[in-house]
Amino acid sequence: MERKINTALVGFGMTAKVMHAPFLAVSNQYHVTTVVERHKSESKQMFPDAQIVRSLDELLQRDDVELVIITTPNESHFTYAQQALQAGKHVVLEKPFTITAADADQLVQTAKQTRKILSPFHNRRYVADFRTMQGLLQQNLLGDVHTFEGHFDRYRPQPKPNAWREEAKPGSGILYDLGPHLIDQALCLFGLPQTITADVRLQRSFSVVDDAFDIKLDYGFLQVVLKSGMLVREPGPRYQIHGTLGSFVKWGEDVQEALLKEGALPNVEAWGAEPEEQYGLLHTETGGEVVRKQYPSLPGNFGLYYQNLYAALVHGAPLRETAEHGYNTIKLIELAFASTHEKRTLPCEGLMDVHYPKI
């Protein structure tokens, strides 16, 4: 029987409750021994045997904790991850990886110096639509891709009470919130772009931080368009891919998040499977014949992230979500803000030339 990794959760807000805790709770590879909750004890419901501590310092004094998962507000990510790495812990860091590329680079170097794993929680690599699109491209069913468009839209015309992501503080706003998902997906599918042209703006009258973005990444023949906004009541396709042979168009949201918010646990056989009516449309040519049909989605499973992390920690397997990947997302976010401010296309300089694995 393989050993379990003693794990600590730092923070137990909505992100920890929905995106992390359910997968750790049903896993036979992780043992949540400690949770940092400053004032409450809500984690006892899911992890009754875990000890609750009130500060990161108190947690880092525990020798039995091997892995620290940081789910706290964005401005704490760099400091907390740095402290955990220096205390000899492996670290999973929620998105955004950091607020600045300089801080991200420092974390990359600290992880190397301490010889500890530091992994950004880029869980949107494990949703049904992305896994399906990656499979389509690997099979070359669309030919040479010339256009990719990804959307992450919401409709929230009124302020959300107590939403720190919408407050005027470093790392707030929709680009830091949803941008890492779309940017990382583009990098996984197509690698590093040549230039970036961005329009990051405030659309709602009460907004004090950005609530919409339109980013164009140029690869030469290929152009990638990434868009997000908070005033999209009727969303169009979530993804469109167009190539020299055909197109793939996908609507709808991955089913996992809604299930998790309802309290479902990811321990059922059909976890993450999409209904047929949500399958994407494939219109292409194969074997000299034109095909236009619904294309079955691969099931999503955020738990695949933790399975790979365990293999890396225990067996030395290649880590799929690396600290360098986290750095590249933040660097592109900085370039997007700079492009918006300067109102011009910028070269994508300063990115780390690292491998992006096929999931």
CSV table of C-alpha atoms in Angstrom, one decimal:
chain,number,residue,atom,x,y,z
A,1,MET,CA,0.0,0.0,0.0
A,2,GLU,CA,1.4,3.4,-1.0
A,3,ARG,CA,2.0,6.0,1.6
A,4,LYS,CA,-0.3,9.0,2.1
A,5,ILE,CA,1.1,12.5,1.9
A,6,ASN,CA,0.4,14.6,5.0
A,7,THR,CA,-1.2,17.7,3.7
A,8,ALA,CA,-2.3,21.1,5.0
A,9,LEU,CA,-4.8,23.6,3.6
A,10,VAL,CA,-4.1,27.2,4.1
A,11,GLY,CA,-7.5,29.0,4.1
A,12,PHE,CA,-10.9,27.3,3.9
A,13,GLY,CA,-13.0,29.7,1.8
A,14,MET,CA,-15.0,28.9,-1.2
A,15,THR,CA,-12.0,27.9,-3.4
A,16,ALA,CA,-10.7,25.5,-0.8
A,17,LYS,CA,-14.1,24.0,-0.1
A,18,VAL,CA,-15.1,23.5,-3.8
A,19,MET,CA,-11.9,23.0,-5.8
A,20,HIS,CA,-9.5,21.3,-3.4
A,21,ALA,CA,-11.1,19.7,-0.3
A,22,PRO,CA,-13.6,17.3,-2.1
A,23,PHE,CA,-10.7,15.7,-4.1
A,24,LEU,CA,-8.5,15.4,-1.1
A,25,ALA,CA,-11.3,14.0,1.0
A,26,VAL,CA,-12.0,11.0,-1.4
A,27,SER,CA,-8.3,10.4,-2.3
A,28,ASN,CA,-6.3,7.5,-0.8
A,29,GLN,CA,-3.1,9.4,-1.6
A,30,TYR,CA,-3.5,12.4,0.7
A,31,HIS,CA,-4.2,12.9,4.4
A,32,VAL,CA,-5.3,16.3,5.4
A,33,THR,CA,-3.8,16.7,8.9
A,34,THR,CA,-4.0,20.5,9.3
A,35,VAL,CA,-6.1,23.4,8.2
A,36,VAL,CA,-5.4,27.1,8.7
A,37,GLU,CA,-8.6,28.9,9.6
A,38,ARG,CA,-8.1,32.2,11.3
A,39,HIS,CA,-11.5,32.4,13.0
A,40,LYS,CA,-13.8,29.5,12.1
A,41,SER,CA,-13.7,25.7,12.2
A,42,GLU,CA,-15.7,24.9,9.1
A,43,SER,CA,-13.2,22.3,7.8
A,44,LYS,CA,-14.1,20.0,10.7
A,45,GLN,CA,-17.2,18.9,8.7
A,46,MET,CA,-15.0,17.4,5.9
A,47,PHE,CA,-11.8,16.7,7.8
A,48,PRO,CA,-12.9,15.9,11.4
A,49,ASP,CA,-9.5,14.5,12.4
A,50,ALA,CA,-7.5,17.5,11.1
A,51,GLN,CA,-6.1,20.0,13.5
A,52,ILE,CA,-7.1,23.6,13.0
A,53,VAL,CA,-4.5,26.3,13.5
A,54,ARG,CA,-4.9,30.0,13.3
A,55,SER,CA,-1.8,31.1,11.4
A,56,LEU,CA,0.6,30.0,8.8
A,57,ASP,CA,3.5,30.4,11.3
A,58,GLU,CA,1.8,27.8,13.5
A,59,LEU,CA,1.4,25.5,10.6
A,60,LEU,CA,5.0,25.7,9.4
A,61,GLN,CA,6.3,24.7,12.8
A,62,ARG,CA,4.7,21.2,12.3
A,63,ASP,CA,7.3,18.7,11.1
A,64,ASP,CA,4.6,16.2,10.0
A,65,VAL,CA,3.2,18.3,7.2
A,66,GLU,CA,4.8,17.6,3.8
A,67,LEU,CA,2.5,19.5,1.4
A,68,VAL,CA,1.0,22.9,1.9
A,69,ILE,CA,-2.0,24.0,-0.4
A,70,ILE,CA,-2.4,27.8,-0.4
A,71,THR,CA,-5.9,29.1,-1.2
A,72,THR,CA,-5.8,32.5,0.5
A,73,PRO,CA,-6.4,35.9,-1.2
A,74,ASN,CA,-4.1,36.9,-4.1
A,75,GLU,CA,-1.9,39.4,-2.3
A,76,SER,CA,-0.7,36.7,0.2
A,77,HIS,CA,0.3,34.1,-2.4
A,78,PHE,CA,4.0,35.2,-2.8
A,79,THR,CA,4.7,35.6,0.9
A,80,TYR,CA,3.0,32.4,2.0
A,81,ALA,CA,4.5,30.3,-0.8
A,82,GLN,CA,8.0,31.7,-0.1
A,83,GLN,CA,7.7,31.0,3.7
A,84,ALA,CA,6.4,27.4,3.1
A,85,LEU,CA,9.1,26.6,0.6
A,86,GLN,CA,11.8,27.9,3.0
A,87,ALA,CA,10.3,25.8,5.8
A,88,GLY,CA,10.9,22.7,3.7
A,89,LYS,CA,7.3,22.1,2.4
A,90,HIS,CA,6.1,21.3,-1.1
A,91,VAL,CA,3.6,23.9,-2.2
A,92,VAL,CA,0.4,24.0,-4.3
A,93,LEU,CA,-0.4,27.6,-5.1
A,94,GLU,CA,-3.9,28.8,-6.2
A,95,LYS,CA,-4.1,31.0,-9.2
A,96,PRO,CA,-3.0,33.7,-9.8
A,97,PHE,CA,0.4,32.3,-9.1
A,98,THR,CA,1.6,35.8,-7.9
A,99,ILE,CA,0.8,39.4,-8.6
A,100,THR,CA,4.0,40.3,-10.3
A,101,ALA,CA,6.4,38.5,-12.6
A,102,ALA,CA,9.3,39.4,-10.4
A,103,ASP,CA,7.7,37.7,-7.5
A,104,ALA,CA,6.8,34.7,-9.7
A,105,ASP,CA,10.5,34.4,-10.8
A,106,GLN,CA,11.6,34.6,-7.1
A,107,LEU,CA,9.3,31.7,-6.3
A,108,VAL,CA,10.7,29.7,-9.2
A,109,GLN,CA,14.2,30.3,-7.9
A,110,THR,CA,13.3,29.5,-4.3
A,111,ALA,CA,11.7,26.2,-5.3
A,112,LYS,CA,14.9,25.2,-7.1
A,113,GLN,CA,17.1,26.2,-4.2
A,114,THR,CA,15.0,24.3,-1.7
A,115,ARG,CA,14.5,21.4,-4.0
A,116,LYS,CA,10.8,21.4,-3.3
A,117,ILE,CA,7.9,21.1,-5.7
A,118,LEU,CA,6.0,24.3,-6.3
A,119,SER,CA,2.9,23.8,-8.5
A,120,PRO,CA,0.3,26.3,-9.7
A,121,PHE,CA,-3.2,24.9,-9.4
A,122,HIS,CA,-4.1,25.2,-13.1
A,123,ASN,CA,-7.1,23.0,-12.8
A,124,ARG,CA,-8.8,24.2,-16.0
A,125,ARG,CA,-6.5,21.8,-17.8
A,126,TYR,CA,-8.8,19.1,-16.4
A,127,VAL,CA,-12.2,20.3,-17.7
A,128,ALA,CA,-14.1,18.4,-20.4
A,129,ASP,CA,-13.9,21.0,-23.1
A,130,PHE,CA,-10.1,21.6,-22.8
A,131,ARG,CA,-9.3,17.9,-22.6
A,132,THR,CA,-11.5,17.3,-25.7
A,133,MET,CA,-9.9,20.1,-27.7
A,134,GLN,CA,-6.4,18.9,-26.9
A,135,GLY,CA,-7.4,15.5,-28.2
A,136,LEU,CA,-8.8,16.9,-31.4
A,137,LEU,CA,-5.6,18.9,-32.0
A,138,GLN,CA,-3.4,15.9,-31.2
A,139,GLN,CA,-5.3,13.9,-33.9
A,140,ASN,CA,-5.0,16.8,-36.4
A,141,LEU,CA,-8.7,16.6,-37.1
A,142,LEU,CA,-8.8,20.3,-38.0
A,143,GLY,CA,-5.7,20.6,-40.1
A,144,ASP,CA,-3.4,23.6,-39.4
A,145,VAL,CA,-5.2,25.8,-36.9
A,146,HIS,CA,-5.3,29.5,-37.8
A,147,THR,CA,-7.9,30.8,-35.2
A,148,PHE,CA,-8.6,29.9,-31.6
A,149,GLU,CA,-11.1,31.9,-29.5
A,150,GLY,CA,-11.8,31.2,-25.9
A,151,HIS,CA,-14.4,32.9,-23.6
A,152,PHE,CA,-14.9,33.0,-19.9
A,153,ASP,CA,-17.9,35.2,-19.5
A,154,ARG,CA,-20.4,35.9,-16.7
A,155,TYR,CA,-23.4,38.1,-16.1
A,156,ARG,CA,-23.1,40.2,-12.8
A,157,PRO,CA,-24.5,43.7,-13.5
A,158,GLN,CA,-24.6,44.5,-9.7
A,159,PRO,CA,-21.8,44.6,-7.1
A,160,LYS,CA,-21.2,41.3,-5.3
A,161,PRO,CA,-21.2,41.9,-1.5
A,162,ASN,CA,-17.9,41.4,0.2
A,163,ALA,CA,-16.1,40.4,-3.0
A,164,TRP,CA,-12.4,41.1,-2.4
A,165,ARG,CA,-11.6,40.3,-6.0
A,166,GLU,CA,-13.6,43.4,-7.0
A,167,GLU,CA,-11.9,45.7,-4.5
A,168,ALA,CA,-9.2,48.2,-5.5
A,169,LYS,CA,-6.1,46.2,-4.3
A,170,PRO,CA,-3.2,44.5,-6.0
A,171,GLY,CA,-4.1,41.3,-7.8
A,172,SER,CA,-7.8,42.1,-8.0
A,173,GLY,CA,-9.9,42.2,-11.1
A,174,ILE,CA,-11.1,39.8,-13.8
A,175,LEU,CA,-7.8,39.5,-15.6
A,176,TYR,CA,-6.1,38.1,-12.4
A,177,ASP,CA,-9.1,36.0,-11.6
A,178,LEU,CA,-10.1,34.4,-14.9
A,179,GLY,CA,-7.2,35.3,-17.1
A,180,PRO,CA,-4.8,32.6,-15.8
A,181,HIS,CA,-7.3,29.9,-16.9
A,182,LEU,CA,-7.5,31.1,-20.5
A,183,ILE,CA,-3.9,32.1,-20.8
A,184,ASP,CA,-2.6,28.8,-19.5
A,185,GLN,CA,-4.9,26.8,-21.8
A,186,ALA,CA,-3.6,28.7,-24.8
A,187,LEU,CA,0.0,28.1,-23.7
A,188,CYS,CA,-0.7,24.4,-23.3
A,189,LEU,CA,-2.3,24.1,-26.7
A,190,PHE,CA,0.0,26.3,-28.8
A,191,GLY,CA,3.1,27.2,-26.8
A,192,LEU,CA,4.6,30.6,-26.4
A,193,PRO,CA,3.2,33.5,-28.6
A,194,GLN,CA,5.2,36.1,-30.5
A,195,THR,CA,3.2,39.2,-29.7
A,196,ILE,CA,0.3,40.4,-27.5
A,197,THR,CA,-2.4,43.0,-28.1
A,198,ALA,CA,-4.8,43.6,-25.2
A,199,ASP,CA,-7.7,45.7,-24.2
A,200,VAL,CA,-8.4,45.5,-20.4
A,201,ARG,CA,-11.2,47.7,-19.2
A,202,LEU,CA,-13.8,48.6,-16.7
A,203,GLN,CA,-17.3,48.2,-18.1
A,204,ARG,CA,-19.7,48.5,-15.1
A,205,SER,CA,-20.3,51.9,-13.7
A,206,PHE,CA,-19.4,50.9,-10.2
A,207,SER,CA,-16.2,48.9,-11.0
A,208,VAL,CA,-12.9,50.0,-9.5
A,209,VAL,CA,-10.9,47.2,-11.0
A,210,ASP,CA,-11.0,45.7,-14.5
A,211,ASP,CA,-14.1,43.6,-15.3
A,212,ALA,CA,-13.5,42.8,-19.0
A,213,PHE,CA,-10.6,41.9,-21.2
A,214,ASP,CA,-9.9,41.1,-24.9
A,215,ILE,CA,-6.4,39.6,-25.5
A,216,LYS,CA,-4.9,38.7,-28.8
A,217,LEU,CA,-1.9,36.4,-28.9
A,218,ASP,CA,-0.2,36.2,-32.3
A,219,TYR,CA,1.7,33.1,-33.3
A,220,GLY,CA,2.3,34.0,-37.0
A,221,PHE,CA,-0.2,31.9,-38.9
A,222,LEU,CA,-2.3,31.3,-35.8
A,223,GLN,CA,-4.1,34.0,-33.8
A,224,VAL,CA,-5.5,33.3,-30.4
A,225,VAL,CA,-8.3,35.5,-28.9
A,226,LEU,CA,-9.1,35.3,-25.2
A,227,LYS,CA,-12.1,37.2,-23.9
A,228,SER,CA,-13.9,37.7,-20.6
A,229,GLY,CA,-16.6,40.0,-19.3
A,230,MET,CA,-19.1,40.4,-16.5
A,231,LEU,CA,-22.0,41.8,-18.7
A,232,VAL,CA,-22.6,38.8,-21.0
A,233,ARG,CA,-26.2,37.7,-20.3
A,234,GLU,CA,-26.4,35.4,-23.3
A,235,PRO,CA,-23.1,33.7,-23.9
A,236,GLY,CA,-22.1,32.5,-27.3
A,237,PRO,CA,-19.7,29.6,-27.9
A,238,ARG,CA,-17.2,29.1,-25.1
A,239,TYR,CA,-14.5,28.0,-27.6
A,240,GLN,CA,-14.1,28.1,-31.4
A,241,ILE,CA,-11.2,26.5,-33.2
A,242,HIS,CA,-10.8,26.9,-37.0
A,243,GLY,CA,-8.2,25.2,-39.1
A,244,THR,CA,-7.5,24.5,-42.8
A,245,LEU,CA,-9.6,21.3,-42.7
A,246,GLY,CA,-12.4,22.2,-40.4
A,247,SER,CA,-13.8,23.8,-37.2
A,248,PHE,CA,-14.8,22.8,-33.7
A,249,VAL,CA,-17.3,24.9,-31.7
A,250,LYS,CA,-18.1,24.3,-28.1
A,251,TRP,CA,-20.8,25.7,-25.8
A,252,GLY,CA,-21.5,25.4,-22.1
A,253,GLU,CA,-19.7,25.3,-18.8
A,254,ASP,CA,-17.8,22.2,-17.4
A,255,VAL,CA,-20.2,20.4,-15.1
A,256,GLN,CA,-17.8,19.9,-12.2
A,257,GLU,CA,-18.0,23.2,-10.4
A,258,ALA,CA,-21.8,23.3,-10.2
A,259,LEU,CA,-21.8,19.7,-8.8
A,260,LEU,CA,-19.1,20.6,-6.2
A,261,LYS,CA,-21.0,23.7,-5.1
A,262,GLU,CA,-24.0,21.5,-4.5
A,263,GLY,CA,-22.0,19.3,-2.2
A,264,ALA,CA,-21.3,16.4,-4.6
A,265,LEU,CA,-18.2,14.3,-4.0
A,266,PRO,CA,-16.0,13.3,-7.0
A,267,ASN,CA,-16.1,9.6,-6.1
A,268,VAL,CA,-18.6,8.3,-8.7
A,269,GLU,CA,-17.8,6.5,-11.9
A,270,ALA,CA,-19.3,9.1,-14.3
A,271,TRP,CA,-17.7,12.1,-12.6
A,272,GLY,CA,-17.1,15.0,-14.9
A,273,ALA,CA,-19.0,13.5,-17.9
A,274,GLU,CA,-20.9,16.0,-20.0
A,275,PRO,CA,-24.5,15.3,-21.2
A,276,GLU,CA,-24.7,14.7,-25.0
A,277,GLU,CA,-26.5,17.9,-25.6
A,278,GLN,CA,-23.4,19.8,-24.4
A,279,TYR,CA,-21.0,18.0,-26.8
A,280,GLY,CA,-19.2,20.3,-29.2
A,281,LEU,CA,-19.8,20.5,-33.0
A,282,LEU,CA,-17.1,19.1,-35.3
A,283,HIS,CA,-17.3,20.1,-38.9
A,284,THR,CA,-14.3,18.9,-40.9
A,285,GLU,CA,-13.0,16.6,-43.6
A,286,THR,CA,-11.5,13.2,-42.9
A,287,GLY,CA,-10.7,10.4,-45.4
A,288,GLY,CA,-11.9,12.6,-48.2
A,289,GLU,CA,-15.4,12.9,-46.7
A,290,VAL,CA,-17.0,15.9,-45.0
A,291,VAL,CA,-18.2,15.3,-41.5
A,292,ARG,CA,-20.5,17.5,-39.5
A,293,LYS,CA,-21.5,16.0,-36.1
A,294,GLN,CA,-21.5,16.3,-32.4
A,295,TYR,CA,-18.1,15.2,-31.0
A,296,PRO,CA,-18.2,13.4,-27.7
A,297,SER,CA,-16.5,15.2,-24.8
A,298,LEU,CA,-13.8,13.6,-22.7
A,299,PRO,CA,-14.9,13.7,-19.0
A,300,GLY,CA,-13.4,16.4,-16.8
A,301,ASN,CA,-11.7,15.6,-13.5
A,302,PHE,CA,-9.9,18.1,-11.4
A,303,GLY,CA,-8.6,15.2,-9.4
A,304,LEU,CA,-6.2,14.3,-12.2
A,305,TYR,CA,-4.2,17.3,-11.1
A,306,TYR,CA,-3.7,15.7,-7.7
A,307,GLN,CA,-3.0,12.3,-9.1
A,308,ASN,CA,-0.1,13.7,-11.2
A,309,LEU,CA,1.2,15.7,-8.2
A,310,TYR,CA,1.3,12.5,-6.1
A,311,ALA,CA,3.2,10.7,-8.8
A,312,ALA,CA,5.7,13.5,-8.9
A,313,LEU,CA,6.1,13.7,-5.1
A,314,VAL,CA,6.3,10.0,-4.4
A,315,HIS,CA,7.6,8.4,-7.6
A,316,GLY,CA,9.5,11.3,-9.2
A,317,ALA,CA,7.2,11.4,-12.3
A,318,PRO,CA,7.3,14.5,-14.5
A,319,LEU,CA,5.2,17.3,-13.0
A,320,ARG,CA,2.7,18.7,-15.4
A,321,GLU,CA,1.9,22.0,-13.7
A,322,THR,CA,5.3,23.6,-13.0
A,323,ALA,CA,6.3,26.9,-11.3
A,324,GLU,CA,7.6,28.1,-14.7
A,325,HIS,CA,4.1,27.7,-16.1
A,326,GLY,CA,2.8,29.9,-13.2
A,327,TYR,CA,5.4,32.5,-14.0
A,328,ASN,CA,4.4,32.6,-17.7
A,329,THR,CA,0.8,33.3,-17.0
A,330,ILE,CA,1.7,36.3,-14.7
A,331,LYS,CA,4.2,37.6,-17.2
A,332,LEU,CA,1.5,37.6,-19.9
A,333,ILE,CA,-1.0,39.3,-17.6
A,334,GLU,CA,1.6,42.1,-17.0
A,335,LEU,CA,2.2,42.4,-20.7
A,336,ALA,CA,-1.6,42.6,-21.3
A,337,PHE,CA,-1.9,45.5,-18.8
A,338,ALA,CA,1.1,47.2,-20.5
A,339,SER,CA,-0.4,46.7,-24.0
A,340,THR,CA,-3.6,48.3,-22.8
A,341,HIS,CA,-1.9,51.2,-21.2
A,342,GLU,CA,0.4,51.9,-24.1
A,343,LYS,CA,-2.4,51.1,-26.7
A,344,ARG,CA,0.0,49.0,-28.8
A,345,THR,CA,1.1,45.5,-29.7
A,346,LEU,CA,4.0,44.3,-27.6
A,347,PRO,CA,6.5,41.5,-28.2
A,348,CYS,CA,6.1,38.6,-25.7
A,349,GLU,CA,9.5,39.0,-24.2
A,350,GLY,CA,10.6,37.6,-20.9
A,351,LEU,CA,8.7,34.3,-21.0
A,352,MET,CA,10.3,31.1,-19.8
A,353,ASP,CA,10.9,28.7,-22.7
A,354,VAL,CA,9.6,25.6,-21.0
A,355,HIS,CA,7.8,22.5,-22.0
A,356,TYR,CA,4.0,22.3,-21.9
A,357,PRO,CA,2.8,18.7,-21.6
A,358,LYS,CA,-0.1,17.0,-23.3
A,359,ILE,CA,-2.7,16.1,-20.7
